[in-house]
């Protein structure tokens, strides 16, 4: 007998509105300068590699409809869902400090999906062919980097960090030509929106060129309505908008830092105004703690090293503030002063967020003046001992082990806790925990709730990708299951906790274009 879902899938094609598509693409209401209407390029032999059922459900999609063969054709762009109006977005950006005109060169927006909860999400293909913004690119994506984006974005979501999500990866059956010949793929990305600092830079360049600020104003008003509707009625809404974007970025970067995430290409076109992590290129998680850690093969000067991310975020936000100058005040001098005053707060905003998160990582349920130096000294200890960032913090649950004979919960892996400096620190830290309401026990619980057991370890990601490229999907699927519960401490997941074995060749990531 056929299962109910098989019967359902027979009756509902994945491209029909009955499959749950509910597009209402407000981006089309912006001036024509901001996008080009363009269709995905057809591919030869689409094959579904991954489909995110859980995410599909939250989008209001009828999962059974996507068991169909047509689902692969749909997520490759060969068949378009009902109601889709496909477009490529214009933007500019500072790449490694230099301004360039960009745009979706290999991405196409299908539309904005409105969920049953009335939330709005961009549904976008990545790797779906050339657009008017492709410059010399082929508009394509390779399977490995698209699976990588799927893995890391889903891991970030499970860690509670704002991020774009991944709905599907389809292999195209076509080759893409990079340094090697690689299998091609299309990723379906889901985002609050794809409006970037670079979208505002594009609008500001347009305003400058034409002497007309109306498209810039239209973009700002649109973005405020979409992402910061609480500011609509404010009399100085553009200044408030700047500040609100800064607050979200301060929170986001602090979260990255708290899990050892290194984005790798924090160009202004890769900074989303919604405050989500976007564009997973050469990103990776740090194993041994060191602020200068860089993985990206193209980041020769360490511009986007772990420890530089907060100041780069500040730099990017200054570029964002510049784009808003014509809207902030009637004269440039006034606007500049206002923007500078706002931007001057970023460091403080960020440091507050960062300290809040790292207090929790040490198990502090309240605030004391000496907390900052306890955090910094712990990090110094980790750095000097070459300790693993993730496991080092998690091991604090063990170090806080209660003296009443209870078993420690976490295993003590990651750093060498025997050096005198660490023992001195530990004494002060334990005394600090004793002084807070709930004492050590509350501290231990907080350490366990705040410090993940599992991050996407680089060697595990590579292992899963290598297998997938050979058509063996189990390691990838297993990794995704483990990453979905990053705080779960069970024996089966132990192999996912260890940093890569020492290697003479440093780990390198590539942009994945
Ligand atoms: P990214 O480094 O992914 O943030 O991309 C930077 C810019 O290069 C964006 O405008 C992309 O659309 C464009 N781009 C990246 N790869 C390709 C490609 N294969 N074909 C066309 N454009 C691309
Ligand atoms: Mg980008």
XYZ file of C-alpha atoms and ligand atoms in Angstrom:
537
model
C 0.000 0.000 0.000
C 1.231 3.495 -0.804
C 1.995 5.836 2.056
C -0.185 8.862 2.567
C 2.651 11.224 1.669
C 3.306 9.368 -1.599
C -0.359 9.747 -2.528
C -0.281 13.408 -1.614
C 2.868 14.022 -3.610
C 1.192 12.521 -6.668
C -1.556 15.059 -6.444
C 0.482 18.195 -5.633
C 3.202 19.333 -8.017
C 5.973 21.136 -6.102
C 5.638 24.256 -8.263
C 1.932 24.776 -7.673
C 0.469 27.131 -5.093
C -0.951 24.024 -3.396
C 2.639 23.144 -2.463
C 2.510 26.202 -0.214
C 4.150 28.880 -2.363
C 2.817 32.254 -1.406
C 4.863 34.956 -3.044
C 4.367 38.650 -2.577
C 7.475 40.334 -3.894
C 7.588 43.858 -2.506
C 11.121 44.446 -3.803
C 9.482 45.063 -7.194
C 7.979 48.246 -5.775
C 11.451 49.833 -5.570
C 12.708 51.991 -8.450
C 13.830 49.926 -11.472
C 17.492 50.770 -10.801
C 17.587 48.253 -7.953
C 17.022 45.072 -9.952
C 16.839 43.376 -13.336
C 14.141 40.884 -14.229
C 15.968 37.734 -15.246
C 15.199 34.028 -15.391
C 17.353 31.188 -14.096
C 19.286 29.277 -16.769
C 18.007 25.764 -17.462
C 20.279 22.924 -16.384
C 20.763 19.471 -17.878
C 20.096 16.894 -15.190
C 18.971 18.232 -11.828
C 19.237 15.906 -8.875
C 18.221 16.682 -5.318
C 21.108 16.404 -2.857
C 19.646 18.026 0.258
C 16.211 19.308 1.167
C 15.562 21.001 4.500
C 12.166 19.655 5.545
C 12.077 21.417 8.857
C 12.768 24.799 7.245
C 10.288 24.063 4.455
C 7.575 23.548 7.071
C 8.309 26.866 8.785
C 7.997 28.525 5.374
C 4.517 27.045 5.012
C 5.541 24.608 2.274
C 3.811 21.279 1.949
C 6.720 18.884 2.419
C 4.990 15.958 0.723
C 4.901 17.883 -2.562
C 8.694 18.020 -2.565
C 9.164 14.266 -2.613
C 8.310 14.541 -6.321
C 10.884 14.188 -9.076
C 9.902 17.687 -10.189
C 11.282 19.089 -6.940
C 14.840 18.775 -8.254
C 13.843 20.585 -11.457
C 12.208 23.256 -9.353
C 15.202 23.883 -7.084
C 17.468 23.945 -10.131
C 15.394 26.711 -11.710
C 14.068 24.562 -14.574
C 10.513 24.914 -13.310
C 9.407 28.044 -11.507
C 6.973 28.011 -8.602
C 3.636 29.662 -9.167
C 3.720 33.369 -8.383
C 7.499 33.725 -8.665
C 8.853 36.902 -10.287
C 12.543 36.268 -10.724
C 15.042 39.088 -10.429
C 18.695 39.847 -9.775
C 19.466 42.628 -7.305
C 21.828 45.520 -7.919
C 24.381 46.434 -5.273
C 27.862 47.770 -4.833
C 30.381 47.207 -2.080
C 33.805 47.704 -0.590
C 35.776 44.538 -1.250
C 38.904 44.365 0.893
C 38.605 48.130 1.279
C 38.012 49.050 -2.375
C 34.725 50.259 -3.816
C 33.228 48.253 -6.720
C 29.895 47.963 -8.516
C 28.591 44.420 -8.010
C 25.091 42.917 -8.007
C 23.740 39.375 -8.059
C 26.105 37.858 -10.593
C 25.080 34.303 -9.879
C 22.011 34.654 -7.694
C 18.355 35.105 -8.624
C 15.544 36.000 -6.267
C 12.427 33.892 -6.782
C 10.355 36.116 -4.611
C 9.296 36.857 -1.070
C 7.524 33.949 0.550
C 4.899 34.995 3.093
C 4.500 32.252 5.691
C 1.315 31.198 7.489
C 2.664 33.229 10.464
C 2.791 36.226 8.131
C 6.579 36.389 8.113
C 8.328 37.380 4.907
C 11.414 35.598 3.554
C 13.454 36.033 0.396
C 13.802 32.782 -1.515
C 16.910 32.983 -3.648
C 18.838 30.684 -5.956
C 22.596 30.800 -5.850
C 24.441 29.400 -8.878
C 21.469 29.632 -11.243
C 23.186 31.263 -14.202
C 24.354 34.583 -15.527
C 22.628 37.890 -14.937
C 23.331 41.414 -16.192
C 25.589 41.775 -13.109
C 27.766 38.740 -13.817
C 30.690 40.747 -15.212
C 33.082 38.006 -16.290
C 31.632 35.296 -14.041
C 29.794 32.253 -15.324
C 26.884 32.639 -12.910
C 27.481 29.123 -11.645
C 28.310 27.492 -8.340
C 30.091 24.263 -7.509
C 28.545 21.539 -5.369
C 31.179 21.590 -2.593
C 30.818 25.283 -1.676
C 26.999 25.134 -1.845
C 26.936 22.144 0.517
C 29.394 24.009 2.707
C 27.039 26.999 2.900
C 24.201 24.617 3.753
C 26.189 23.010 6.587
C 27.546 26.187 8.133
C 24.360 28.217 7.857
C 22.321 25.435 9.446
C 24.935 25.102 12.210
C 24.746 28.844 12.861
C 20.949 28.665 13.055
C 21.171 25.810 15.577
C 23.588 27.892 17.658
C 20.926 30.606 17.794
C 22.868 33.061 15.617
C 20.894 35.149 13.104
C 21.666 33.782 9.658
C 20.359 33.115 6.208
C 19.198 29.506 5.915
C 19.496 26.784 3.293
C 16.403 25.126 1.892
C 17.841 22.863 -0.790
C 20.892 21.910 -2.779
C 20.440 20.429 -6.227
C 23.266 19.052 -8.354
C 22.869 20.353 -11.902
C 24.532 17.494 -13.759
C 26.746 20.113 -15.404
C 30.418 20.844 -14.924
C 31.698 24.168 -13.651
C 35.170 25.250 -14.600
C 37.367 26.571 -11.823
C 40.984 25.629 -11.180
C 39.574 22.135 -11.520
C 36.448 20.845 -13.208
C 33.803 20.545 -10.515
C 30.222 19.321 -10.322
C 27.753 22.198 -10.508
C 24.931 22.915 -8.042
C 22.222 25.386 -7.132
C 21.586 26.360 -3.509
C 18.219 27.738 -2.420
C 18.874 30.356 0.222
C 16.289 31.795 2.588
C 16.860 35.209 4.131
C 14.989 37.945 5.977
C 16.143 39.932 2.959
C 19.219 40.374 0.795
C 19.491 44.102 1.408
C 23.119 44.787 2.184
C 25.284 47.716 3.205
C 26.332 47.405 -0.440
C 22.730 47.976 -1.606
C 22.855 51.347 0.159
C 26.264 52.062 -1.348
C 24.754 51.400 -4.764
C 21.860 53.792 -3.998
C 24.231 56.473 -2.706
C 26.421 56.169 -5.812
C 23.313 56.534 -7.940
C 22.236 59.606 -5.956
C 25.650 61.160 -6.408
C 25.776 60.396 -10.111
C 22.280 61.681 -10.889
C 21.957 64.388 -8.293
C 18.719 62.772 -7.147
C 18.294 61.192 -3.758
C 14.829 59.761 -4.359
C 15.950 56.144 -5.071
C 18.106 56.245 -1.919
C 15.181 57.520 0.114
C 12.913 54.878 -1.406
C 15.387 52.142 -0.418
C 15.771 53.494 3.116
C 11.996 53.768 3.609
C 11.468 50.304 2.165
C 14.139 48.776 4.408
C 12.836 50.491 7.518
C 9.329 49.253 6.813
C 10.569 45.725 6.175
C 13.099 45.310 8.984
C 12.617 48.121 11.502
C 8.892 48.994 11.295
C 8.966 50.291 14.872
C 10.941 53.300 13.554
C 8.434 54.355 10.893
C 6.789 57.028 13.020
C 9.984 58.428 14.568
C 10.704 62.036 13.624
C 14.435 61.267 13.104
C 13.861 57.828 11.655
C 17.011 57.713 9.499
C 19.291 58.378 12.458
C 17.346 55.796 14.469
C 17.687 53.414 11.532
C 21.465 53.821 11.509
C 21.588 53.147 15.231
C 19.287 50.121 15.014
C 21.429 48.569 12.271
C 24.509 49.187 14.432
C 22.851 47.490 17.412
C 21.975 44.399 15.380
C 25.492 44.190 13.969
C 27.029 44.621 17.425
C 24.930 41.707 18.668
C 25.702 39.595 15.617
C 29.474 40.066 15.664
C 29.552 39.439 19.424
C 27.741 36.157 18.768
C 30.236 35.197 16.081
C 33.082 35.924 18.467
C 31.439 33.884 21.216
C 31.511 30.714 19.102
C 34.811 31.327 17.313
C 33.208 31.965 13.919
C 35.344 33.667 11.282
C 33.297 34.992 8.366
C 36.300 35.399 6.111
C 34.999 38.027 3.647
C 33.389 40.840 5.611
C 33.116 43.046 2.553
C 30.303 45.599 2.796
C 28.288 43.654 0.216
C 28.354 40.702 2.610
C 26.828 42.624 5.536
C 23.048 42.327 5.718
C 20.963 45.242 6.978
C 18.618 42.732 8.638
C 21.466 41.688 10.964
C 21.762 38.155 9.617
C 24.987 36.357 8.819
C 25.158 36.229 5.029
C 27.409 34.809 2.316
C 29.216 31.788 3.609
C 32.315 31.730 1.470
C 35.662 31.010 3.077
C 34.214 31.062 6.594
C 35.304 28.582 9.260
C 35.303 28.023 13.005
C 38.490 28.470 14.973
C 39.928 25.477 16.839
C 42.881 26.723 18.936
C 42.161 30.193 20.244
C 44.213 32.877 18.580
C 42.924 36.348 17.653
C 44.963 36.436 14.448
C 43.398 33.261 13.057
C 42.620 33.484 9.330
C 41.438 30.644 7.099
C 40.623 32.379 3.831
C 43.151 31.754 1.075
C 42.591 35.248 -0.346
C 42.924 37.163 2.933
C 46.686 37.646 2.696
C 46.921 40.474 5.200
C 44.531 39.095 7.778
C 42.076 41.960 7.259
C 39.227 39.628 8.244
C 41.045 37.681 10.989
C 38.992 36.558 14.000
C 40.140 39.417 16.214
C 39.612 42.075 13.524
C 35.936 41.324 12.941
C 34.583 43.916 15.407
C 36.673 46.772 14.012
C 35.845 45.748 10.433
C 32.159 45.766 11.347
C 32.666 49.316 12.625
C 34.418 50.254 9.368
C 31.580 48.769 7.303
C 28.998 50.622 9.382
C 30.861 53.874 8.762
C 30.458 53.188 5.028
C 26.747 52.563 5.693
C 26.453 55.823 7.642
C 28.026 57.709 4.715
C 25.319 56.442 2.387
C 22.653 57.898 4.692
C 24.176 61.393 4.881
C 21.734 63.004 2.400
C 18.841 61.733 4.530
C 20.194 62.548 7.981
C 20.166 66.358 7.987
C 19.645 69.316 5.636
C 23.338 70.213 5.427
C 26.288 67.891 4.877
C 28.112 69.338 7.883
C 25.205 68.589 10.200
C 24.699 65.140 8.704
C 28.384 64.289 9.074
C 28.411 65.332 12.687
C 25.324 63.254 13.390
C 26.750 60.198 11.615
C 30.084 60.503 13.375
C 28.388 60.771 16.758
C 26.438 57.609 16.059
C 29.369 55.620 14.689
C 31.486 56.618 17.686
C 29.140 54.494 19.830
C 29.716 51.282 17.940
C 32.742 50.126 19.868
C 30.933 50.584 23.155
C 27.769 48.893 21.863
C 29.817 45.944 20.689
C 31.883 45.656 23.847
C 28.751 45.567 25.977
C 27.320 42.755 23.880
C 30.604 40.884 23.864
C 31.095 41.144 27.622
C 27.496 40.059 28.213
C 28.044 36.903 26.170
C 31.457 36.097 27.623
C 30.157 36.609 31.166
C 27.646 33.892 30.394
C 30.354 31.709 28.897
C 32.177 31.881 32.248
C 28.946 31.078 34.088
C 28.302 34.506 35.610
C 24.618 35.091 36.158
C 25.129 38.682 37.332
C 27.647 41.464 36.766
C 30.749 42.399 38.716
C 33.381 45.002 37.930
C 36.197 42.462 37.727
C 34.474 40.281 35.086
C 36.215 41.771 32.089
C 39.654 40.924 33.435
C 38.524 37.381 34.317
C 37.380 36.897 30.730
C 40.545 38.383 29.265
C 42.813 36.347 31.493
C 40.995 33.156 30.598
C 41.424 33.963 26.908
C 45.120 34.733 27.479
C 45.506 31.380 29.171
C 43.837 29.627 26.260
C 46.039 31.451 23.802
C 49.251 30.615 25.649
C 48.367 26.974 26.142
C 47.181 26.619 22.517
C 43.880 25.450 23.970
C 40.811 24.720 21.894
C 38.325 27.606 22.069
C 35.112 25.545 22.109
C 36.299 22.732 24.343
C 38.194 25.103 26.634
C 35.043 27.014 27.572
C 32.943 23.880 27.793
C 35.516 22.342 30.143
C 34.720 25.067 32.664
C 31.624 23.071 33.584
C 33.999 20.371 34.766
C 36.307 22.856 36.469
C 33.286 24.191 38.374
C 32.639 20.590 39.536
C 30.767 20.772 42.812
C 32.559 19.542 45.900
C 29.598 17.495 47.178
C 30.671 14.392 45.278
C 28.543 14.903 42.173
C 29.994 13.753 38.904
C 31.285 16.454 36.658
C 29.086 16.751 33.607
C 31.531 17.810 30.945
C 34.780 16.114 30.061
C 37.943 18.127 30.619
C 39.305 18.405 27.127
C 40.841 21.259 25.265
C 43.476 22.988 27.346
C 46.031 22.249 29.978
C 44.552 23.255 33.317
C 47.599 22.551 35.445
C 49.762 25.608 34.964
C 50.039 27.870 37.976
C 48.603 30.848 36.148
C 45.466 28.909 35.336
C 45.180 27.622 38.926
C 45.376 31.196 40.253
C 42.740 32.275 37.776
C 40.545 29.328 38.705
C 40.628 30.239 42.377
C 39.395 33.774 41.630
C 36.808 32.471 39.183
C 35.403 29.928 41.668
C 35.217 32.614 44.349
C 33.371 34.827 41.863
C 30.872 32.014 41.156
C 30.344 31.487 44.901
C 29.399 35.156 45.321
C 26.547 35.066 42.794
C 22.968 33.982 43.478
C 22.842 30.225 42.978
C 26.615 30.006 43.411
C 28.700 27.487 41.552
C 25.769 25.319 40.597
C 24.019 28.131 38.731
C 27.360 28.949 37.119
C 27.902 25.402 35.989
C 24.423 25.215 34.515
C 24.961 28.457 32.636
C 28.316 27.248 31.299
C 26.585 24.148 29.955
C 23.758 26.131 28.379
C 26.033 28.744 26.815
C 29.058 26.874 25.536
C 28.355 24.498 22.674
C 29.735 20.976 22.608
C 29.562 20.847 18.842
C 30.675 23.293 16.193
C 31.252 22.405 12.539
C 34.849 21.250 12.884
C 36.782 21.982 9.716
C 38.026 18.448 9.166
C 34.530 17.014 9.705
C 33.092 19.457 7.183
C 35.789 18.568 4.651
C 35.265 14.856 5.252
C 31.516 15.184 4.629
C 32.051 17.295 1.492
C 34.615 14.919 0.037
C 32.254 11.973 0.526
C 29.314 13.911 -0.953
C 31.320 14.767 -4.055
C 31.804 11.021 -4.500
C 28.046 10.521 -4.197
C 28.203 9.220 -0.597
C 25.780 11.382 1.387
C 25.693 9.625 4.753
C 28.587 11.533 6.422
C 26.969 14.829 5.402
C 23.545 13.830 6.670
C 25.018 12.552 9.926
C 27.010 15.769 10.392
C 23.855 17.831 9.883
C 22.030 15.797 12.544
C 24.867 16.319 15.030
C 25.116 20.056 14.293
C 21.411 20.518 14.858
C 21.840 19.942 18.627
C 25.032 21.758 19.517
C 24.570 21.557 23.292
C 23.900 17.842 23.430
C 26.682 15.967 25.173
C 26.405 12.299 24.251
C 28.960 9.640 23.561
C 28.035 9.074 19.894
C 28.907 12.700 19.166
C 32.385 12.573 20.717
C 34.187 12.255 17.335
C 32.643 15.583 16.345
C 34.197 17.395 19.320
C 37.846 16.995 18.577
C 39.851 19.567 16.711
C 41.611 18.341 13.588
C 44.732 16.309 14.268
C 47.873 18.458 13.987
C 48.925 19.004 10.383
C 51.957 20.720 8.845
C 49.658 22.435 6.322
C 47.381 25.097 7.843
C 43.672 24.755 7.081
C 42.663 26.974 4.143
C 39.244 27.898 2.827
C 38.398 29.216 -0.596
C 35.818 31.726 -1.765
C 33.884 29.035 -3.515
C 33.118 30.938 -6.664
P 30.936 36.985 -3.097
O 32.419 36.911 -3.000
O 30.236 35.665 -3.191
O 30.339 37.880 -2.068
O 30.645 37.642 -4.526
C 31.113 38.907 -4.901
C 30.505 39.307 -6.228
O 30.937 38.432 -7.268
C 28.997 39.285 -6.254
O 28.564 40.351 -7.050
C 28.697 37.968 -6.905
O 27.436 37.963 -7.536
C 29.821 37.866 -7.923
N 30.122 36.477 -8.300
C 30.699 35.535 -7.533
N 30.837 34.384 -8.217
C 30.316 34.577 -9.434
C 30.160 33.772 -10.623
N 30.577 32.512 -10.662
N 29.562 34.336 -11.685
C 29.151 35.597 -11.654
N 29.278 36.416 -10.612
C 29.850 35.929 -9.503
Mg 28.612 38.336 -1.556
